[in-house]
Tab-separated table of C-alpha atoms in Angstrom:
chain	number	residue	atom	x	y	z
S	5	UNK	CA	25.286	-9.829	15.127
S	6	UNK	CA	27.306	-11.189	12.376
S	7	UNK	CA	24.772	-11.685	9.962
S	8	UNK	CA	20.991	-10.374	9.292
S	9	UNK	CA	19.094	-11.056	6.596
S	10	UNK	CA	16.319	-8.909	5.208
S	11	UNK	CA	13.333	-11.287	3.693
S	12	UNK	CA	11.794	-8.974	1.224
S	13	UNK	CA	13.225	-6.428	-2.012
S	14	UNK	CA	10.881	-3.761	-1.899
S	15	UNK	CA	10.718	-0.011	-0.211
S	16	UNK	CA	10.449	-1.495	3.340
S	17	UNK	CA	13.567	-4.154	3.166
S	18	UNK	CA	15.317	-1.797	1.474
S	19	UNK	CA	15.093	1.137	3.946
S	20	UNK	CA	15.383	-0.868	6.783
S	21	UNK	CA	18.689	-2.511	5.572
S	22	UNK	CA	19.750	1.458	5.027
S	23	UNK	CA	18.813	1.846	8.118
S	24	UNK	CA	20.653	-0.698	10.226
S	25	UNK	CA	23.692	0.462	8.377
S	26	UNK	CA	22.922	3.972	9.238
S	27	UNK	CA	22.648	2.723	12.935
S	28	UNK	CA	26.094	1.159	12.833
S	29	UNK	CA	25.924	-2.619	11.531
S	30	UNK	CA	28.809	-3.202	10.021
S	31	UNK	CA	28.279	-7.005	9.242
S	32	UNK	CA	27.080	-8.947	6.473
S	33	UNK	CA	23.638	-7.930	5.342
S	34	UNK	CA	21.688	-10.031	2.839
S	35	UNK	CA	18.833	-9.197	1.442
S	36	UNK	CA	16.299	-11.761	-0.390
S	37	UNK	CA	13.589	-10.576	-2.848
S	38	UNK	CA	11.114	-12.645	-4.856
S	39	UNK	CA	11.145	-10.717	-7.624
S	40	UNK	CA	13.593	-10.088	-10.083
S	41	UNK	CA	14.089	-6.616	-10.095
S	42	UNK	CA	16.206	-4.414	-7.681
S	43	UNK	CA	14.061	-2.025	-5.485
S	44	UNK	CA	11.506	0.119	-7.153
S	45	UNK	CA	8.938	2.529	-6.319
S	46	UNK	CA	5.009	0.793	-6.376
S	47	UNK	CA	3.178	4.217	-6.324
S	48	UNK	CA	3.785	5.313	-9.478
S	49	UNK	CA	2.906	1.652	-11.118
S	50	UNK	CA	-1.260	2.650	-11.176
S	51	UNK	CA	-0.534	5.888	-12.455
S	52	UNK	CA	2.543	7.913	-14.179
S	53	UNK	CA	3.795	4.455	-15.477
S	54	UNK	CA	0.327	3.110	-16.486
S	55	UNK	CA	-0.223	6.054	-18.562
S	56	UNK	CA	2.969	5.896	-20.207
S	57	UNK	CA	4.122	9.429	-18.946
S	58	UNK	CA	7.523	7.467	-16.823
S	59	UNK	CA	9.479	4.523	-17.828
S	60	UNK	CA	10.857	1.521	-16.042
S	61	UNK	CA	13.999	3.641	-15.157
S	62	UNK	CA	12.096	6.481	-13.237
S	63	UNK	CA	10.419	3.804	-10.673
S	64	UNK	CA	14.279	2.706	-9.901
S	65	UNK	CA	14.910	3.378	-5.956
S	66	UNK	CA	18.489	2.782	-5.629
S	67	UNK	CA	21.482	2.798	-8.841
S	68	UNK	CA	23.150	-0.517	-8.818
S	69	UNK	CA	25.900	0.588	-7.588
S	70	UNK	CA	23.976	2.882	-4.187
S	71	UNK	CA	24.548	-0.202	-1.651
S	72	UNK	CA	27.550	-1.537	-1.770
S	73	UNK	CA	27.124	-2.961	1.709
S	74	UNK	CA	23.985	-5.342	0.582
S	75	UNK	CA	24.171	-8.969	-0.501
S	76	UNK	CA	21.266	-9.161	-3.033
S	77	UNK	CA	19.624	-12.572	-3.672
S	78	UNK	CA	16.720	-11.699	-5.769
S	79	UNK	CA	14.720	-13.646	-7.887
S	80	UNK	CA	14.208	-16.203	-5.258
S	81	UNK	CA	11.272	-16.771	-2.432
S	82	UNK	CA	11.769	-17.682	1.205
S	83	UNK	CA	9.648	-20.541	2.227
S	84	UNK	CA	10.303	-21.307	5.270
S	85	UNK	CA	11.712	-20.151	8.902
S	86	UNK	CA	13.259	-22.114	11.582
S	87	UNK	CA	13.274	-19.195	14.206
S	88	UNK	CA	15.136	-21.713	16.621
S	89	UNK	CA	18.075	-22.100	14.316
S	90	UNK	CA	18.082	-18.897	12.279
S	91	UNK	CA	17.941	-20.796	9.350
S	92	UNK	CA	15.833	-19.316	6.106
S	93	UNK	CA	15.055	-21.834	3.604
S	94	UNK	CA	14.550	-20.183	-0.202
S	95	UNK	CA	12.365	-21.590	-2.887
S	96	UNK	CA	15.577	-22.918	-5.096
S	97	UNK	CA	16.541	-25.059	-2.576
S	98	UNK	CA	19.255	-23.148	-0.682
S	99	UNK	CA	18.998	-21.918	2.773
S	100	UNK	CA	20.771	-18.812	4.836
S	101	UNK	CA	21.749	-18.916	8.689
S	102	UNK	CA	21.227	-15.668	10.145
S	103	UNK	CA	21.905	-14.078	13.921
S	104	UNK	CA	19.164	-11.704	12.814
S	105	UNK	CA	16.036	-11.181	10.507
S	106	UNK	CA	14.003	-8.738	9.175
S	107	UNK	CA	10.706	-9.768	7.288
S	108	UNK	CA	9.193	-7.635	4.805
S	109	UNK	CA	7.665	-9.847	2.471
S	110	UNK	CA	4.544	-7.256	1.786
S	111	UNK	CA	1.742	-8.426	0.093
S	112	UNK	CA	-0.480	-10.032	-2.571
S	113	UNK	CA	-3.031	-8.866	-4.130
S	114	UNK	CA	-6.538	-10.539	-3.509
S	115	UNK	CA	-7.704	-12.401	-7.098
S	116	UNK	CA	-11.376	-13.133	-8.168
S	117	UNK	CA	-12.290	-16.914	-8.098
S	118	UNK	CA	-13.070	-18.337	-11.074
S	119	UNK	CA	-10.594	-16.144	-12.926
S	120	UNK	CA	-7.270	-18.329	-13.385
S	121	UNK	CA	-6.339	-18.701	-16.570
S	122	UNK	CA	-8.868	-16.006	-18.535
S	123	UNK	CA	-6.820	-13.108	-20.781
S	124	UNK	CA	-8.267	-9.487	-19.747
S	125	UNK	CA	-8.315	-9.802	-15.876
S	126	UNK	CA	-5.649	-8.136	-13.790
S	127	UNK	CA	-4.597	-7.483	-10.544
S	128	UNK	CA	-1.890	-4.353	-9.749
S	129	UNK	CA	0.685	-4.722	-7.093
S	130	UNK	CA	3.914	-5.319	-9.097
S	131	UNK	CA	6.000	-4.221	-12.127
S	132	UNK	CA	5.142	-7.185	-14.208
S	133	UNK	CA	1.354	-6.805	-13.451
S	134	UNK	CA	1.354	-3.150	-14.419
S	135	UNK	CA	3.738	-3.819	-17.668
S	136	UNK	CA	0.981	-6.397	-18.328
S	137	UNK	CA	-2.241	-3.934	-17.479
S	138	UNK	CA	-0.539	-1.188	-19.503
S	139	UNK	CA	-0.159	-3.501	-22.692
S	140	UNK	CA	-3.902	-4.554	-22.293
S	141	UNK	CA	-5.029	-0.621	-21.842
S	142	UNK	CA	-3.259	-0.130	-25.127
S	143	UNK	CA	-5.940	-2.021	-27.086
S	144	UNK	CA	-8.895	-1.799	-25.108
S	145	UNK	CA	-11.748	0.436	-25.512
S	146	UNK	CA	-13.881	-0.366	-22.287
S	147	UNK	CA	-12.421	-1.254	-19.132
S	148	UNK	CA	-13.851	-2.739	-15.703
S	149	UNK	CA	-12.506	-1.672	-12.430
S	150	UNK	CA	-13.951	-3.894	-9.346
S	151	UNK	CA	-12.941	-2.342	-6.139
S	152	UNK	CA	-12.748	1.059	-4.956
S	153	UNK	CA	-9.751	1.562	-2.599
S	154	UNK	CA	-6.906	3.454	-3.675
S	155	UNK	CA	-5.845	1.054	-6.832
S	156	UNK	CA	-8.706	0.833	-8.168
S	157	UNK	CA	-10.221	4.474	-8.249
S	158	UNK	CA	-6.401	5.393	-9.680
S	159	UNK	CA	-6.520	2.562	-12.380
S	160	UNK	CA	-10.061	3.831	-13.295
S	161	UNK	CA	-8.782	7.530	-12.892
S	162	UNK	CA	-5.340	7.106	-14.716
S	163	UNK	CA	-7.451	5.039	-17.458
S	164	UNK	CA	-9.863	7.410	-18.345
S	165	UNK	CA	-6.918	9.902	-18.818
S	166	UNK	CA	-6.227	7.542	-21.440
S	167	UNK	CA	-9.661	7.673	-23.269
S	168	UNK	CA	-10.895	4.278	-21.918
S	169	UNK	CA	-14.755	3.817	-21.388
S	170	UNK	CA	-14.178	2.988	-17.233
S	171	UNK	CA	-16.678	1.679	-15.048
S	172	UNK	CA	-15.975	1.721	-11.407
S	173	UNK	CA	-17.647	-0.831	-9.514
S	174	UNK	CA	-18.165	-0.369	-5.765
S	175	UNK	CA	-19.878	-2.811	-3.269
S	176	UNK	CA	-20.158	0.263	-0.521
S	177	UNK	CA	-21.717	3.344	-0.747
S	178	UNK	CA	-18.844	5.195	-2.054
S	179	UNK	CA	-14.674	5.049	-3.100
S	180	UNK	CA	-12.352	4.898	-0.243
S	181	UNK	CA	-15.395	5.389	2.407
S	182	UNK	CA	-13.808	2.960	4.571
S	183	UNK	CA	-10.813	5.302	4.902
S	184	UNK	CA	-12.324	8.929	4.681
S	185	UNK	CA	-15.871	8.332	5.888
S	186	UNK	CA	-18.648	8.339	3.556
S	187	UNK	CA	-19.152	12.271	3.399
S	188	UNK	CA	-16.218	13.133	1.999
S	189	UNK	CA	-15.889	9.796	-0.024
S	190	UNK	CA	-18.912	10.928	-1.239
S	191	UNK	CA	-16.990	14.193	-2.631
S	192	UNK	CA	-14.630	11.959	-4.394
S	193	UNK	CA	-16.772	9.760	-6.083
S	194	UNK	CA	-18.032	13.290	-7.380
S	195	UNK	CA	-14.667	14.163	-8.931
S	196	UNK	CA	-14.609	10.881	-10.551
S	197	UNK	CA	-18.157	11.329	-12.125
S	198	UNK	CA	-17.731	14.606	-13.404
S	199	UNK	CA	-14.796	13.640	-15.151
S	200	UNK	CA	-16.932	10.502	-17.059
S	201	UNK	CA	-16.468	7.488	-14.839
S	202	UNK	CA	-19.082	5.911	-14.093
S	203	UNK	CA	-19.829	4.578	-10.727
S	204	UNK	CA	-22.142	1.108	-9.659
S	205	UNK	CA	-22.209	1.345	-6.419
S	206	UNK	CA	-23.750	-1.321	-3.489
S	207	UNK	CA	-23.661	-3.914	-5.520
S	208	UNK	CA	-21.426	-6.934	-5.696
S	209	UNK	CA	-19.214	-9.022	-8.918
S	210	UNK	CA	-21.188	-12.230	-9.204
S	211	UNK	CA	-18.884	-13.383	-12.457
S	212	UNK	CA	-16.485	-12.343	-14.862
S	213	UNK	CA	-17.730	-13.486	-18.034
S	214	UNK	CA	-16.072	-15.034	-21.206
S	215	UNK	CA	-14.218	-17.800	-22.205
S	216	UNK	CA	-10.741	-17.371	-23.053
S	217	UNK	CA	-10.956	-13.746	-22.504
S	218	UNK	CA	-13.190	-11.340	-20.491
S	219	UNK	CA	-15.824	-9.696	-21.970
S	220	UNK	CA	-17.874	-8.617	-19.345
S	221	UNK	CA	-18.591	-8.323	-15.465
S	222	UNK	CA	-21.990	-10.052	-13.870
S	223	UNK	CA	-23.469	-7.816	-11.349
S	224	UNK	CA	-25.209	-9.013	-8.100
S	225	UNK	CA	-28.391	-7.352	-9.629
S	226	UNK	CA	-27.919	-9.096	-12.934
S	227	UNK	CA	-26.637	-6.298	-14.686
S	228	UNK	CA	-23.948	-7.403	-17.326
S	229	UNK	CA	-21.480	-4.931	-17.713
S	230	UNK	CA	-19.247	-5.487	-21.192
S	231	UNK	CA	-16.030	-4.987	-21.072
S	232	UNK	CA	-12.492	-5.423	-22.500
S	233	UNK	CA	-10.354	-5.516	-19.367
S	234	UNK	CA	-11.083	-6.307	-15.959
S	235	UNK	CA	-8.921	-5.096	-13.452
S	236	UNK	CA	-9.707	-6.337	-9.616
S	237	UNK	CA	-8.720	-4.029	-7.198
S	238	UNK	CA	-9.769	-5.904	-3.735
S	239	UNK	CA	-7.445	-5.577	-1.376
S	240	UNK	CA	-4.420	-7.508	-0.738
S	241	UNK	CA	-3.098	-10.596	1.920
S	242	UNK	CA	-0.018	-10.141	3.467
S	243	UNK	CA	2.258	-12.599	2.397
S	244	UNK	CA	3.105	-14.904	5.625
S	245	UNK	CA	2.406	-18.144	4.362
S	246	UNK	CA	6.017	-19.093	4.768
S	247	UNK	CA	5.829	-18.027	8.358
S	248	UNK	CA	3.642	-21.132	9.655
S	249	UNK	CA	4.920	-22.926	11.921
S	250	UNK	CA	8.002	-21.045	12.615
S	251	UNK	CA	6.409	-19.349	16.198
S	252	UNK	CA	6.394	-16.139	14.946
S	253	UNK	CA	2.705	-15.355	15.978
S	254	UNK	CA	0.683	-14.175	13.322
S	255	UNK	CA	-2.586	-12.760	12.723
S	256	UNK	CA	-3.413	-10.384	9.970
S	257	UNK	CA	0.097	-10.312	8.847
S	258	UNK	CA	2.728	-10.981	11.311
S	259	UNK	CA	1.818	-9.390	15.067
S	260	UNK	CA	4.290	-7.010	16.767
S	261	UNK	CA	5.090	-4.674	19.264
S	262	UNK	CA	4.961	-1.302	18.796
S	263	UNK	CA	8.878	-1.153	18.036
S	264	UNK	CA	8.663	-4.029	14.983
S	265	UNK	CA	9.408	-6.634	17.341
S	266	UNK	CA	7.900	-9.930	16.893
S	267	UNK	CA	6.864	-12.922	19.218
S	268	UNK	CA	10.777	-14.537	18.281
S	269	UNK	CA	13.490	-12.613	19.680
S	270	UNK	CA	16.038	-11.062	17.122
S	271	UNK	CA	13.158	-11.221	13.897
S	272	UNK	CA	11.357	-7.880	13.458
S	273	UNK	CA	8.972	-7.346	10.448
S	274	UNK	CA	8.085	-4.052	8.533
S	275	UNK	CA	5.905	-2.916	5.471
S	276	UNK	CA	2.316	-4.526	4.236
S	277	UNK	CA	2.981	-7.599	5.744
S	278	UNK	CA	3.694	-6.526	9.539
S	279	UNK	CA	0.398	-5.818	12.129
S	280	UNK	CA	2.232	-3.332	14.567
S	281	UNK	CA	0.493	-2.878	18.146
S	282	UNK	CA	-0.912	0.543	18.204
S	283	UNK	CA	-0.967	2.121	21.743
S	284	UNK	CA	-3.563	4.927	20.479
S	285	UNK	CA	-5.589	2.768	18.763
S	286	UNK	CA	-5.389	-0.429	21.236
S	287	UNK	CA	-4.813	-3.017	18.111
S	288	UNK	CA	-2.355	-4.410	15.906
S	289	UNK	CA	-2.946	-3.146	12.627
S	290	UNK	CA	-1.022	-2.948	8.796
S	291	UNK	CA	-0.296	0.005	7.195
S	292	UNK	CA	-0.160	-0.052	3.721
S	293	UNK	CA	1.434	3.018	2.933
S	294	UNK	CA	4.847	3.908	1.422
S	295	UNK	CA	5.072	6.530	4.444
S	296	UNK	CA	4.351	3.830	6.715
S	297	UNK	CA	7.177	2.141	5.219
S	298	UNK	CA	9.551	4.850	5.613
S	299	UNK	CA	8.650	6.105	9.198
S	300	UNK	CA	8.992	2.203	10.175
S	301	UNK	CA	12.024	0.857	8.928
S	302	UNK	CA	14.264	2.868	11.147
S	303	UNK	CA	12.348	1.803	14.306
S	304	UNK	CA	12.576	-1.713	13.387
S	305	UNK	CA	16.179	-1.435	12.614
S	306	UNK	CA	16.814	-0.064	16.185
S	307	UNK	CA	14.648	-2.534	17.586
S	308	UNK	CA	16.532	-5.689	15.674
S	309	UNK	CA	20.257	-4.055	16.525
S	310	UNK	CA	19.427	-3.078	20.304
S	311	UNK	CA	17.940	-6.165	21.231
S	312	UNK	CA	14.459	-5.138	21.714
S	313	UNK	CA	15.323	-2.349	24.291
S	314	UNK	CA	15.216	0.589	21.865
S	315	UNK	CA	11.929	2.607	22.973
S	316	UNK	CA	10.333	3.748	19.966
S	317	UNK	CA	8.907	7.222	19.894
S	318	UNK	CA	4.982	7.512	19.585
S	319	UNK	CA	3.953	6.341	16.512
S	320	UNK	CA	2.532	9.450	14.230
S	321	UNK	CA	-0.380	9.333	12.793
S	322	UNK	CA	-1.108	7.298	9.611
S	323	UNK	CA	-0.656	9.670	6.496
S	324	UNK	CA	-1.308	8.396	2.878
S	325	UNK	CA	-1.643	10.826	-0.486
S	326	UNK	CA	-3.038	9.286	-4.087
S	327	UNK	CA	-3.295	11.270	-6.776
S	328	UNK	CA	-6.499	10.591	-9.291
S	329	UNK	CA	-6.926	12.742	-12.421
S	330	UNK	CA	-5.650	16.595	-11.892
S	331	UNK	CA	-6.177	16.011	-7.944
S	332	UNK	CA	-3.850	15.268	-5.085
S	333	UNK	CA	-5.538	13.879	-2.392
S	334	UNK	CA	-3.908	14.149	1.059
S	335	UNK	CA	-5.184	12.497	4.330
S	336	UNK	CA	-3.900	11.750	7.507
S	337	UNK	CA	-5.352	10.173	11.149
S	338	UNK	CA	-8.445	7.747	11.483
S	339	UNK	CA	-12.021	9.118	10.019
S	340	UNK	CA	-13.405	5.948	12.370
S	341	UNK	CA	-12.614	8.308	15.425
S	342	UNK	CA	-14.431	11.551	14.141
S	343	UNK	CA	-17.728	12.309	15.577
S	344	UNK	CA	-18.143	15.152	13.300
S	345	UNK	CA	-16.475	16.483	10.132
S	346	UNK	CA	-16.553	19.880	8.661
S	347	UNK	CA	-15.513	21.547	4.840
S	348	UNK	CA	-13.211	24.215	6.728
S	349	UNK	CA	-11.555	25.500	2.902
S	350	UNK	CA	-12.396	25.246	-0.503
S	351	UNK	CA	-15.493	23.633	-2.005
S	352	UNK	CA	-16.281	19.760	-2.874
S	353	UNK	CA	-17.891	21.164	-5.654
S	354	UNK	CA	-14.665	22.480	-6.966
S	355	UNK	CA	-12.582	19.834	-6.666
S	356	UNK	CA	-10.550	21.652	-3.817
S	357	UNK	CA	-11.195	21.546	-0.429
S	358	UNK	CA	-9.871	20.650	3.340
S	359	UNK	CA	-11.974	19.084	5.773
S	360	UNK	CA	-11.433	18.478	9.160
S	361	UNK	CA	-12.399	15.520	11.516
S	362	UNK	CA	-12.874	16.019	15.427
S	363	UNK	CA	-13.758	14.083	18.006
S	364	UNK	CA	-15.297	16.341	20.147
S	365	UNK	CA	-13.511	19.491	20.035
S	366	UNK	CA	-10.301	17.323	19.393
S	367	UNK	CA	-9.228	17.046	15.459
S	368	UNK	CA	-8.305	13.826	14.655
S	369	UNK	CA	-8.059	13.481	11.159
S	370	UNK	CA	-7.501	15.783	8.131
S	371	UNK	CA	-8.272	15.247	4.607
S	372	UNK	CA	-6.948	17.442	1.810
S	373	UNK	CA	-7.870	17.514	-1.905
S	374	UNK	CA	-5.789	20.036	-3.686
S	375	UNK	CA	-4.515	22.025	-0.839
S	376	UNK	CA	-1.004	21.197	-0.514
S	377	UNK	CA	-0.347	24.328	1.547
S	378	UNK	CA	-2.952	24.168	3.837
S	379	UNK	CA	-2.654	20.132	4.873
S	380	UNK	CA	0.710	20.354	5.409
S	381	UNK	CA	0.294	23.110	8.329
S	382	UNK	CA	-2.346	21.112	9.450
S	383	UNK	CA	-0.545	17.700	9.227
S	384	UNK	CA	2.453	18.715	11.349
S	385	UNK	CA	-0.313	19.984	14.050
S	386	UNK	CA	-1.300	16.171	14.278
S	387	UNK	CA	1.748	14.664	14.207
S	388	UNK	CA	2.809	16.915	16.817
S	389	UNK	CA	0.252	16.882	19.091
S	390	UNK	CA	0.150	14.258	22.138
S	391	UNK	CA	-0.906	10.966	21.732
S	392	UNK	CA	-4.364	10.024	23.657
S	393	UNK	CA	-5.475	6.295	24.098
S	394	UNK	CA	-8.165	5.426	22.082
């Protein structure tokens, strides 16, 4: 290959093109981002930088001078691929040829309808939506979160640090239960309370209300919740709009193989927007996780450079951390496979604890809140242990 060109700027283009130099490419190696900005790091975004404890420098991933080997076109969108020719088109009307491609275009964040064009209501996924959520928080005194995955219960979390009036509104039975299960989601939604956020749960946003500017949520129930900022935390679409009609099979987000490899010979994807095929699990599914990111990157890169003959190594098991209030919460596996889980340390009570999912006598998930020490023993017990076939 003389040329490969990585079609997204954040953690997972980044790494990857790291890691196909790491793996010997010594060609040219371009890499196109949308924004403007060179790589940074999104965790921080909903909560060190929203509470104005980091700056813009501290999110920087790479010095501008760290990767010397890269071609940077930022600032500029692909919108189309011809897979046949290896030709990229970008959105100011120039295009790139290319023996080799690697998307990682991520994703968007899901908005509310009805809500183009009204001051107050945000979305966090970028740098310019949290410079623009941290410049509303500075004035506000009451704020609406809609959504309780991980952005939103750390946007409520890192804005009640701030002395905000937050309201937390959940259309399940609990924060994060889709992830952790609703027992122990149950024990977060706890931490959150005791610490004054208050949680609607089972209900679901009918309308934002106001007319240049939000002032208020409508609930299912017809409660009217008042409010200075909005802040929609519902998920996100992987961004592979600019994929149609190219062959590269798609589904939700672009399908591969369980090496990166997609259904066009010599493109791989990584990051949000890339549905790997899961051999334990028996799907494609994203993962949405900056470990998922890193763990990925150099798989894909092998894949792309050995011509899809590289044989991964079983995939470990999906690990995320998010830190809310004083609290580090650590998980890793899938709660869905658990027929039981059990408090094995610590108290939910407390605020520290480590409970352990099994499926049968089998663990198969672990969640940690405040027990650094004690996850991390049992994490590398799960990411050691063999792979069974779900």
């Amino acid at each position: 290959m003389n040329t490969i060109c990585v079609v997204g700027g954040s953690l997972a283009g980044l790494l990857t093109a790291r890691a196909l130099r790491s793996q010997g490419y010594g060609g040219r190696l371009v890499v196109i981002g949308e924004e403007p900005h060179r790589p940074y790091d999104r965790p921080p975004l909903s909560k060190d930088f929203l509470k104005g404890a980091i700056g813009e420098a501290d999110l920087a991933l790479e010095g501008e001078d760290e990767e010397p080997g890269i071609e940077w076109r930022l600032g500029v969108a692909a919108t189309r691929l011809d897979a046949a020719a290896r030709r990229i088109t970008l959105s100011d009307g120039t295009s790139l040829a290319a023996d080799g491609v690697v998307i990682a275009t991520g994703a968007a964040a899901r908005t509310l309808p009805g809500t183009e064009g009204l001051r107050g209501v945000h979305t966090l996924r970028t740098l310019d939506d949290a410079r623009a959520l941290r410049d509303d928080l500075g004035t506000a005194r009451r704020l609406v979160v809609i959504g309780g995955g991980f952005i939103g219960a750390e946007v409520a979390a890192s804005a009640r640090e701030l002395g905000l009036d937050v309201t937390l509104v959940e259309s399940g039975p609990a924060p994060l239960a889709g992830v952790i299960g609703l027992t122990m989601a149950q024990a977060i939604a706890g931490l959150h309370e005791q610490r004054g956020v208050r949680l609607v749960r089972g209900v679901q946003v009918t309308e934002v209300t106001g007319t240049d500017r939000a002032d208020g949520v409508r609930l299912s129930d017809g409660t009217h919740l008042p409010a200075d900022v909005v802040v929609a935390g519902i998920g996100a679409v992987p961004n592979t709009a600019w994929l149609r009609g190219s062959g590269v099979e798609l589904g939700d987000g672009v399908l591969c193989d369980e090496g990166g490899g997609t259904s066009i010979p010599g493109v791989v994807a990584v990051g949000d927007c890339a549905a790997w095929w899961d051999p334990a699990q028996g799907r494609h599914h994203r993962i949405e996780h900056w470990t998922g990111a890193r763990q990925r990157a150099v798989v894909a890169a092998a894949t792309l450079l050995s011509g899809g003959t590289a044989r991964p190594e079983p995939a470990r098991p999906a690990y995320f951390w998010s830190d809310q209030f004083d609290v580090k919460i650590q998980f890793i596996g899938h709660a869905r496979d658990a027929d039981t889980v059990t408090v094995e340390e610590g108290d939910p009570a407390g605020g520290s604890f480590l409970a352990v999912y099994r499926q049968g006598e089998r663990p198969v998930a672990v969640l940690g809140v405040n027990q650094v020490r004690l996850f991390t023993r049992w994490r590398r017990h799960l990411e050691t242990a063999p792979v069974q076939a779900g």
